[in-house]
């Protein structure tokens, strides 16, 4: 009995050389594994999210990306406390620290919040179309924005003027800025880009640059006939000059009826007139009265400009016959 106790005592004092948890064992592993999935706030799997881990003690750096299922793994990495960063374009970054232990079996489920981003942007200059004059030279900004978690969006001009964009429909945001709203000559903005600021619900601010404003059209066609209150038929023919422009463009016509000879109301318009057609026949019948007309130019990017006003009068044949002596 005494001999058996001695044998047990000797065994209990000897190192456990085959114990995988014993650092002195030849089977002991000083590395660990890290597994995980990256999802968004709606549980959608995120592909190609980048995961970087940096050892706080050993300064080891490891980088990988998620697969199509949002899965990532680090196999046999040195035991350490790691600073972990997860990033993906148009998503909010995530950072945290985690200690890697040997024989650790754990799967992380990490979530990134989608951020708004600018998908498309158009910048145009044109005369704002109104049914009642006067019209004003304006700048129009039209943006397509992925607006999940979008709080607000605004435009910053090189003049440091700030204008908030309004939600038009779906993911379209828009703002029209008249020349009267800016203490700056719009001509000086040609060739310049503006800045779009997207502010997320998480207070992230993302800055995008618009395409440059291509042109403000100053060389304009001029009305030739009828002008200065000339009397015409109820289907007048409008004639205008051809400006010396060296880019692709079309004409458009706008005719206003002067209600009570004072209030101009848009009553006829014709668009997409080829640039070589400077004679236009109005197809609609106009009632007797005074009219204003203008001819405009529109380029392939949507920039518009309008000529000065010309005045004519429509007098029916019956009225003309009565006025004869």
GROMACS .gro file of C-alpha atoms in nm:
model
  325
    1UNK     CA    1   0.000   0.000   0.000
    2UNK     CA    2   0.284   0.233   0.088
    3UNK     CA    3   0.457   0.153  -0.239
    4UNK     CA    4   0.139   0.240  -0.435
    5UNK     CA    5   0.112   0.575  -0.258
    6UNK     CA    6   0.475   0.655  -0.341
    7UNK     CA    7   0.414   0.579  -0.708
    8UNK     CA    8   0.107   0.807  -0.716
    9UNK     CA    9   0.304   1.083  -0.543
   10UNK     CA   10   0.585   1.062  -0.793
   11UNK     CA   11   0.340   1.077  -1.084
   12UNK     CA   12   0.162   1.377  -0.938
   13UNK     CA   13   0.488   1.570  -0.911
   14UNK     CA   14   0.606   1.498  -1.266
   15UNK     CA   15   0.524   1.757  -1.546
   16UNK     CA   16   0.231   1.677  -1.768
   17UNK     CA   17   0.433   1.656  -2.085
   18UNK     CA   18   0.136   1.544  -2.292
   19UNK     CA   19  -0.103   1.810  -2.161
   20UNK     CA   20  -0.184   2.048  -2.452
   21UNK     CA   21  -0.264   2.326  -2.204
   22UNK     CA   22   0.080   2.296  -2.038
   23UNK     CA   23   0.322   2.553  -2.192
   24UNK     CA   24   0.605   2.301  -2.135
   25UNK     CA   25   0.430   2.032  -2.332
   26UNK     CA   26   0.554   1.958  -2.680
   27UNK     CA   27   0.188   1.961  -2.788
   28UNK     CA   28   0.122   2.306  -2.652
   29UNK     CA   29   0.024   2.563  -2.921
   30UNK     CA   30   0.112   2.931  -2.881
   31UNK     CA   31  -0.116   3.037  -3.163
   32UNK     CA   32  -0.488   3.093  -3.197
   33UNK     CA   33  -0.764   3.140  -3.454
   34UNK     CA   34  -1.019   3.412  -3.521
   35UNK     CA   35  -1.338   3.361  -3.726
   36UNK     CA   36  -1.621   3.596  -3.806
   37UNK     CA   37  -1.891   3.736  -4.033
   38UNK     CA   38  -1.942   4.098  -4.139
   39UNK     CA   39  -2.304   4.205  -4.189
   40UNK     CA   40  -2.485   4.534  -4.230
   41UNK     CA   41  -2.758   4.670  -4.004
   42UNK     CA   42  -3.019   4.474  -4.201
   43UNK     CA   43  -2.834   4.142  -4.170
   44UNK     CA   44  -2.711   4.155  -4.529
   45UNK     CA   45  -2.374   3.989  -4.591
   46UNK     CA   46  -2.093   4.229  -4.686
   47UNK     CA   47  -1.844   4.106  -4.943
   48UNK     CA   48  -1.484   4.236  -4.964
   49UNK     CA   49  -1.489   4.411  -4.629
   50UNK     CA   50  -1.127   4.455  -4.518
   51UNK     CA   51  -1.023   4.327  -4.176
   52UNK     CA   52  -0.687   4.427  -4.031
   53UNK     CA   53  -0.557   4.307  -3.695
   54UNK     CA   54  -0.253   4.456  -3.524
   55UNK     CA   55  -0.085   4.290  -3.225
   56UNK     CA   56  -0.043   4.525  -2.933
   57UNK     CA   57   0.257   4.334  -2.791
   58UNK     CA   58   0.422   4.156  -3.084
   59UNK     CA   59   0.328   4.426  -3.342
   60UNK     CA   60   0.219   4.163  -3.594
   61UNK     CA   61  -0.008   4.287  -3.873
   62UNK     CA   62  -0.253   4.059  -4.057
   63UNK     CA   63  -0.500   4.157  -4.331
   64UNK     CA   64  -0.781   3.969  -4.500
   65UNK     CA   65  -1.114   4.030  -4.673
   66UNK     CA   66  -1.457   3.877  -4.639
   67UNK     CA   67  -1.583   3.631  -4.899
   68UNK     CA   68  -1.922   3.637  -5.073
   69UNK     CA   69  -2.086   3.517  -4.751
   70UNK     CA   70  -1.925   3.792  -4.545
   71UNK     CA   71  -1.699   3.533  -4.375
   72UNK     CA   72  -1.336   3.585  -4.272
   73UNK     CA   73  -1.077   3.388  -4.076
   74UNK     CA   74  -0.728   3.417  -3.929
   75UNK     CA   75  -0.560   3.079  -3.868
   76UNK     CA   76  -0.267   3.013  -3.634
   77UNK     CA   77  -0.191   3.373  -3.544
   78UNK     CA   78   0.038   3.447  -3.244
   79UNK     CA   79  -0.133   3.485  -2.910
   80UNK     CA   80  -0.176   3.854  -2.832
   81UNK     CA   81  -0.425   4.132  -2.776
   82UNK     CA   82  -0.516   4.269  -3.119
   83UNK     CA   83  -0.657   4.598  -3.237
   84UNK     CA   84  -0.914   4.499  -3.500
   85UNK     CA   85  -1.034   4.735  -3.777
   86UNK     CA   86  -1.314   4.653  -4.023
   87UNK     CA   87  -1.370   4.884  -4.319
   88UNK     CA   88  -1.563   4.888  -4.642
   89UNK     CA   89  -1.625   5.173  -4.885
   90UNK     CA   90  -1.953   5.353  -4.810
   91UNK     CA   91  -1.980   5.192  -4.467
   92UNK     CA   92  -1.902   5.324  -4.123
   93UNK     CA   93  -1.571   5.187  -3.989
   94UNK     CA   94  -1.562   4.959  -3.686
   95UNK     CA   95  -1.269   4.924  -3.442
   96UNK     CA   96  -1.225   4.727  -3.120
   97UNK     CA   97  -0.968   4.521  -2.927
   98UNK     CA   98  -0.973   4.148  -2.864
   99UNK     CA   99  -0.740   3.900  -2.696
  100UNK     CA  100  -0.665   3.580  -2.887
  101UNK     CA  101  -0.626   3.270  -2.670
  102UNK     CA  102  -0.499   2.931  -2.776
  103UNK     CA  103  -0.757   2.666  -2.849
  104UNK     CA  104  -1.016   2.943  -2.869
  105UNK     CA  105  -1.324   2.852  -3.072
  106UNK     CA  106  -1.531   3.165  -3.129
  107UNK     CA  107  -1.714   3.320  -3.423
  108UNK     CA  108  -1.771   3.696  -3.427
  109UNK     CA  109  -2.071   3.862  -3.587
  110UNK     CA  110  -1.976   4.218  -3.674
  111UNK     CA  111  -2.210   4.484  -3.813
  112UNK     CA  112  -2.126   4.786  -4.027
  113UNK     CA  113  -2.370   5.071  -4.081
  114UNK     CA  114  -2.420   5.178  -4.445
  115UNK     CA  115  -2.330   5.540  -4.514
  116UNK     CA  116  -2.489   5.765  -4.778
  117UNK     CA  117  -2.284   5.832  -5.089
  118UNK     CA  118  -2.311   6.031  -5.409
  119UNK     CA  119  -2.394   5.813  -5.710
  120UNK     CA  120  -2.436   6.078  -5.979
  121UNK     CA  121  -2.442   6.456  -6.006
  122UNK     CA  122  -2.540   6.703  -6.279
  123UNK     CA  123  -2.477   7.075  -6.276
  124UNK     CA  124  -2.653   7.306  -6.523
  125UNK     CA  125  -2.708   7.675  -6.587
  126UNK     CA  126  -3.032   7.792  -6.744
  127UNK     CA  127  -3.305   8.049  -6.737
  128UNK     CA  128  -3.566   7.926  -6.493
  129UNK     CA  129  -3.884   7.841  -6.680
  130UNK     CA  130  -4.184   8.025  -6.542
  131UNK     CA  131  -4.533   8.075  -6.676
  132UNK     CA  132  -4.520   8.434  -6.561
  133UNK     CA  133  -4.222   8.658  -6.631
  134UNK     CA  134  -3.964   8.767  -6.535
  135UNK     CA  135  -3.732   8.470  -6.573
  136UNK     CA  136  -3.399   8.448  -6.396
  137UNK     CA  137  -3.061   8.297  -6.474
  138UNK     CA  138  -3.025   7.999  -6.242
  139UNK     CA  139  -2.797   7.713  -6.148
  140UNK     CA  140  -2.953   7.370  -6.104
  141UNK     CA  141  -2.787   7.090  -5.908
  142UNK     CA  142  -2.938   6.743  -5.946
  143UNK     CA  143  -2.792   6.452  -5.747
  144UNK     CA  144  -2.861   6.083  -5.719
  145UNK     CA  145  -2.770   5.977  -5.367
  146UNK     CA  146  -2.772   5.644  -5.189
  147UNK     CA  147  -2.960   5.790  -4.897
  148UNK     CA  148  -2.975   5.514  -4.638
  149UNK     CA  149  -2.893   5.679  -4.304
  150UNK     CA  150  -2.880   6.022  -4.473
  151UNK     CA  151  -2.962   6.311  -4.242
  152UNK     CA  152  -2.906   6.609  -4.472
  153UNK     CA  153  -2.728   6.715  -4.789
  154UNK     CA  154  -2.607   7.059  -4.887
  155UNK     CA  155  -2.410   7.234  -5.159
  156UNK     CA  156  -2.115   7.465  -5.098
  157UNK     CA  157  -2.031   7.713  -5.376
  158UNK     CA  158  -1.682   7.858  -5.427
  159UNK     CA  159  -1.842   8.179  -5.293
  160UNK     CA  160  -1.890   7.997  -4.957
  161UNK     CA  161  -2.268   8.020  -5.004
  162UNK     CA  162  -2.444   7.712  -4.866
  163UNK     CA  163  -2.769   7.569  -5.006
  164UNK     CA  164  -2.953   7.264  -4.876
  165UNK     CA  165  -3.087   7.019  -5.137
  166UNK     CA  166  -3.445   6.896  -5.131
  167UNK     CA  167  -3.554   6.534  -5.172
  168UNK     CA  168  -3.734   6.517  -5.506
  169UNK     CA  169  -3.817   6.146  -5.545
  170UNK     CA  170  -3.658   5.805  -5.489
  171UNK     CA  171  -3.288   5.889  -5.444
  172UNK     CA  172  -3.296   6.220  -5.633
  173UNK     CA  173  -3.208   6.546  -5.457
  174UNK     CA  174  -3.222   6.884  -5.626
  175UNK     CA  175  -3.184   7.258  -5.577
  176UNK     CA  176  -3.221   7.554  -5.811
  177UNK     CA  177  -3.030   7.868  -5.721
  178UNK     CA  178  -3.117   8.197  -5.887
  179UNK     CA  179  -2.860   8.464  -5.956
  180UNK     CA  180  -3.034   8.691  -5.706
  181UNK     CA  181  -2.952   8.448  -5.423
  182UNK     CA  182  -2.576   8.468  -5.474
  183UNK     CA  183  -2.361   8.779  -5.437
  184UNK     CA  184  -2.138   8.665  -5.721
  185UNK     CA  185  -2.124   8.677  -6.098
  186UNK     CA  186  -2.231   8.337  -6.232
  187UNK     CA  187  -1.991   8.382  -6.525
  188UNK     CA  188  -1.702   8.349  -6.280
  189UNK     CA  189  -1.826   8.004  -6.176
  190UNK     CA  190  -1.778   7.851  -6.523
  191UNK     CA  191  -1.514   7.577  -6.509
  192UNK     CA  192  -1.537   7.548  -6.131
  193UNK     CA  193  -1.652   7.249  -5.928
  194UNK     CA  194  -1.872   7.270  -5.621
  195UNK     CA  195  -1.873   7.058  -5.305
  196UNK     CA  196  -2.156   6.830  -5.194
  197UNK     CA  197  -2.173   6.750  -4.822
  198UNK     CA  198  -2.360   6.438  -4.705
  199UNK     CA  199  -2.426   6.419  -4.332
  200UNK     CA  200  -2.524   6.076  -4.197
  201UNK     CA  201  -2.743   5.990  -3.901
  202UNK     CA  202  -2.421   5.895  -3.722
  203UNK     CA  203  -2.274   6.246  -3.772
  204UNK     CA  204  -2.029   6.129  -4.038
  205UNK     CA  205  -1.969   6.401  -4.301
  206UNK     CA  206  -1.879   6.283  -4.651
  207UNK     CA  207  -1.758   6.535  -4.908
  208UNK     CA  208  -1.790   6.493  -5.286
  209UNK     CA  209  -1.692   6.718  -5.574
  210UNK     CA  210  -1.936   6.804  -5.852
  211UNK     CA  211  -1.838   6.808  -6.219
  212UNK     CA  212  -1.735   7.159  -6.329
  213UNK     CA  213  -1.994   7.404  -6.456
  214UNK     CA  214  -1.934   7.385  -6.830
  215UNK     CA  215  -2.076   7.709  -6.964
  216UNK     CA  216  -2.311   8.000  -6.925
  217UNK     CA  217  -2.425   8.094  -7.275
  218UNK     CA  218  -2.387   8.464  -7.353
  219UNK     CA  219  -2.377   8.471  -7.736
  220UNK     CA  220  -2.750   8.456  -7.806
  221UNK     CA  221  -2.982   8.461  -8.106
  222UNK     CA  222  -3.180   8.783  -8.145
  223UNK     CA  223  -3.542   8.823  -8.260
  224UNK     CA  224  -3.561   8.976  -8.609
  225UNK     CA  225  -3.932   8.958  -8.689
  226UNK     CA  226  -4.187   9.035  -8.559
  227UNK     CA  227  -4.054   9.302  -8.320
  228UNK     CA  228  -4.151   9.645  -8.189
  229UNK     CA  229  -4.521   9.564  -8.179
  230UNK     CA  230  -4.558   9.457  -8.543
  231UNK     CA  231  -4.904   9.329  -8.637
  232UNK     CA  232  -4.917   8.963  -8.740
  233UNK     CA  233  -5.171   8.695  -8.824
  234UNK     CA  234  -5.302   8.449  -8.566
  235UNK     CA  235  -5.029   8.202  -8.680
  236UNK     CA  236  -4.722   8.425  -8.701
  237UNK     CA  237  -4.382   8.330  -8.839
  238UNK     CA  238  -4.092   8.404  -8.602
  239UNK     CA  239  -3.750   8.487  -8.746
  240UNK     CA  240  -3.430   8.520  -8.545
  241UNK     CA  241  -3.055   8.547  -8.598
  242UNK     CA  242  -2.804   8.264  -8.571
  243UNK     CA  243  -2.537   8.325  -8.305
  244UNK     CA  244  -2.166   8.237  -8.360
  245UNK     CA  245  -2.161   7.934  -8.131
  246UNK     CA  246  -1.910   7.651  -8.173
  247UNK     CA  247  -2.071   7.376  -7.968
  248UNK     CA  248  -2.371   7.148  -8.025
  249UNK     CA  249  -2.701   7.314  -7.945
  250UNK     CA  250  -3.069   7.348  -8.037
  251UNK     CA  251  -3.314   7.638  -8.023
  252UNK     CA  252  -3.636   7.672  -7.832
  253UNK     CA  253  -3.913   7.934  -7.860
  254UNK     CA  254  -4.132   8.079  -7.584
  255UNK     CA  255  -4.433   8.304  -7.650
  256UNK     CA  256  -4.615   8.497  -7.376
  257UNK     CA  257  -4.962   8.649  -7.397
  258UNK     CA  258  -4.983   8.990  -7.228
  259UNK     CA  259  -5.298   8.965  -7.020
  260UNK     CA  260  -5.454   9.311  -7.003
  261UNK     CA  261  -5.143   9.425  -7.189
  262UNK     CA  262  -4.948   9.389  -6.864
  263UNK     CA  263  -4.915   9.037  -6.725
  264UNK     CA  264  -4.707   8.796  -6.942
  265UNK     CA  265  -4.838   8.438  -6.936
  266UNK     CA  266  -4.668   8.154  -7.126
  267UNK     CA  267  -4.905   8.038  -7.399
  268UNK     CA  268  -4.682   7.864  -7.655
  269UNK     CA  269  -4.341   7.699  -7.666
  270UNK     CA  270  -4.145   7.489  -7.910
  271UNK     CA  271  -3.828   7.299  -7.820
  272UNK     CA  272  -3.558   7.102  -8.002
  273UNK     CA  273  -3.550   7.333  -8.303
  274UNK     CA  274  -3.241   7.243  -8.513
  275UNK     CA  275  -2.964   7.501  -8.500
  276UNK     CA  276  -2.992   7.576  -8.873
  277UNK     CA  277  -3.365   7.654  -8.854
  278UNK     CA  278  -3.399   8.024  -8.776
  279UNK     CA  279  -3.753   8.059  -8.913
  280UNK     CA  280  -4.030   7.905  -8.706
  281UNK     CA  281  -4.404   7.897  -8.784
  282UNK     CA  282  -4.628   7.891  -8.477
  283UNK     CA  283  -4.865   7.598  -8.526
  284UNK     CA  284  -5.125   7.708  -8.268
  285UNK     CA  285  -5.379   7.980  -8.336
  286UNK     CA  286  -5.327   8.287  -8.118
  287UNK     CA  287  -5.609   8.510  -8.001
  288UNK     CA  288  -5.605   8.882  -8.059
  289UNK     CA  289  -5.379   9.079  -7.831
  290UNK     CA  290  -5.020   9.171  -7.747
  291UNK     CA  291  -4.749   8.906  -7.718
  292UNK     CA  292  -4.387   8.876  -7.610
  293UNK     CA  293  -4.157   8.615  -7.759
  294UNK     CA  294  -3.804   8.498  -7.688
  295UNK     CA  295  -3.572   8.250  -7.855
  296UNK     CA  296  -3.341   8.036  -7.647
  297UNK     CA  297  -3.035   7.813  -7.687
  298UNK     CA  298  -2.983   7.479  -7.514
  299UNK     CA  299  -2.659   7.279  -7.530
  300UNK     CA  300  -2.610   6.903  -7.497
  301UNK     CA  301  -2.551   6.933  -7.120
  302UNK     CA  302  -2.879   7.114  -7.054
  303UNK     CA  303  -2.735   7.464  -7.014
  304UNK     CA  304  -2.989   7.719  -7.140
  305UNK     CA  305  -3.003   8.087  -7.223
  306UNK     CA  306  -3.275   8.319  -7.356
  307UNK     CA  307  -3.269   8.622  -7.584
  308UNK     CA  308  -3.416   8.960  -7.502
  309UNK     CA  309  -3.790   9.005  -7.543
  310UNK     CA  310  -3.963   9.108  -7.866
  311UNK     CA  311  -4.319   9.243  -7.892
  312UNK     CA  312  -4.586   9.175  -8.154
  313UNK     CA  313  -4.963   9.207  -8.186
  314UNK     CA  314  -5.212   8.962  -8.327
  315UNK     CA  315  -5.507   9.121  -8.505
  316UNK     CA  316  -5.770   8.908  -8.677
  317UNK     CA  317  -5.864   8.975  -9.041
  318UNK     CA  318  -6.220   9.059  -8.939
  319UNK     CA  319  -6.100   9.330  -8.704
  320UNK     CA  320  -5.862   9.464  -8.965
  321UNK     CA  321  -6.149   9.489  -9.219
  322UNK     CA  322  -6.365   9.683  -8.973
  323UNK     CA  323  -6.088   9.933  -8.910
  324UNK     CA  324  -6.050  10.016  -9.279
  325UNK     CA  325  -6.189  10.362  -9.368
   0.00000   0.00000   0.00000
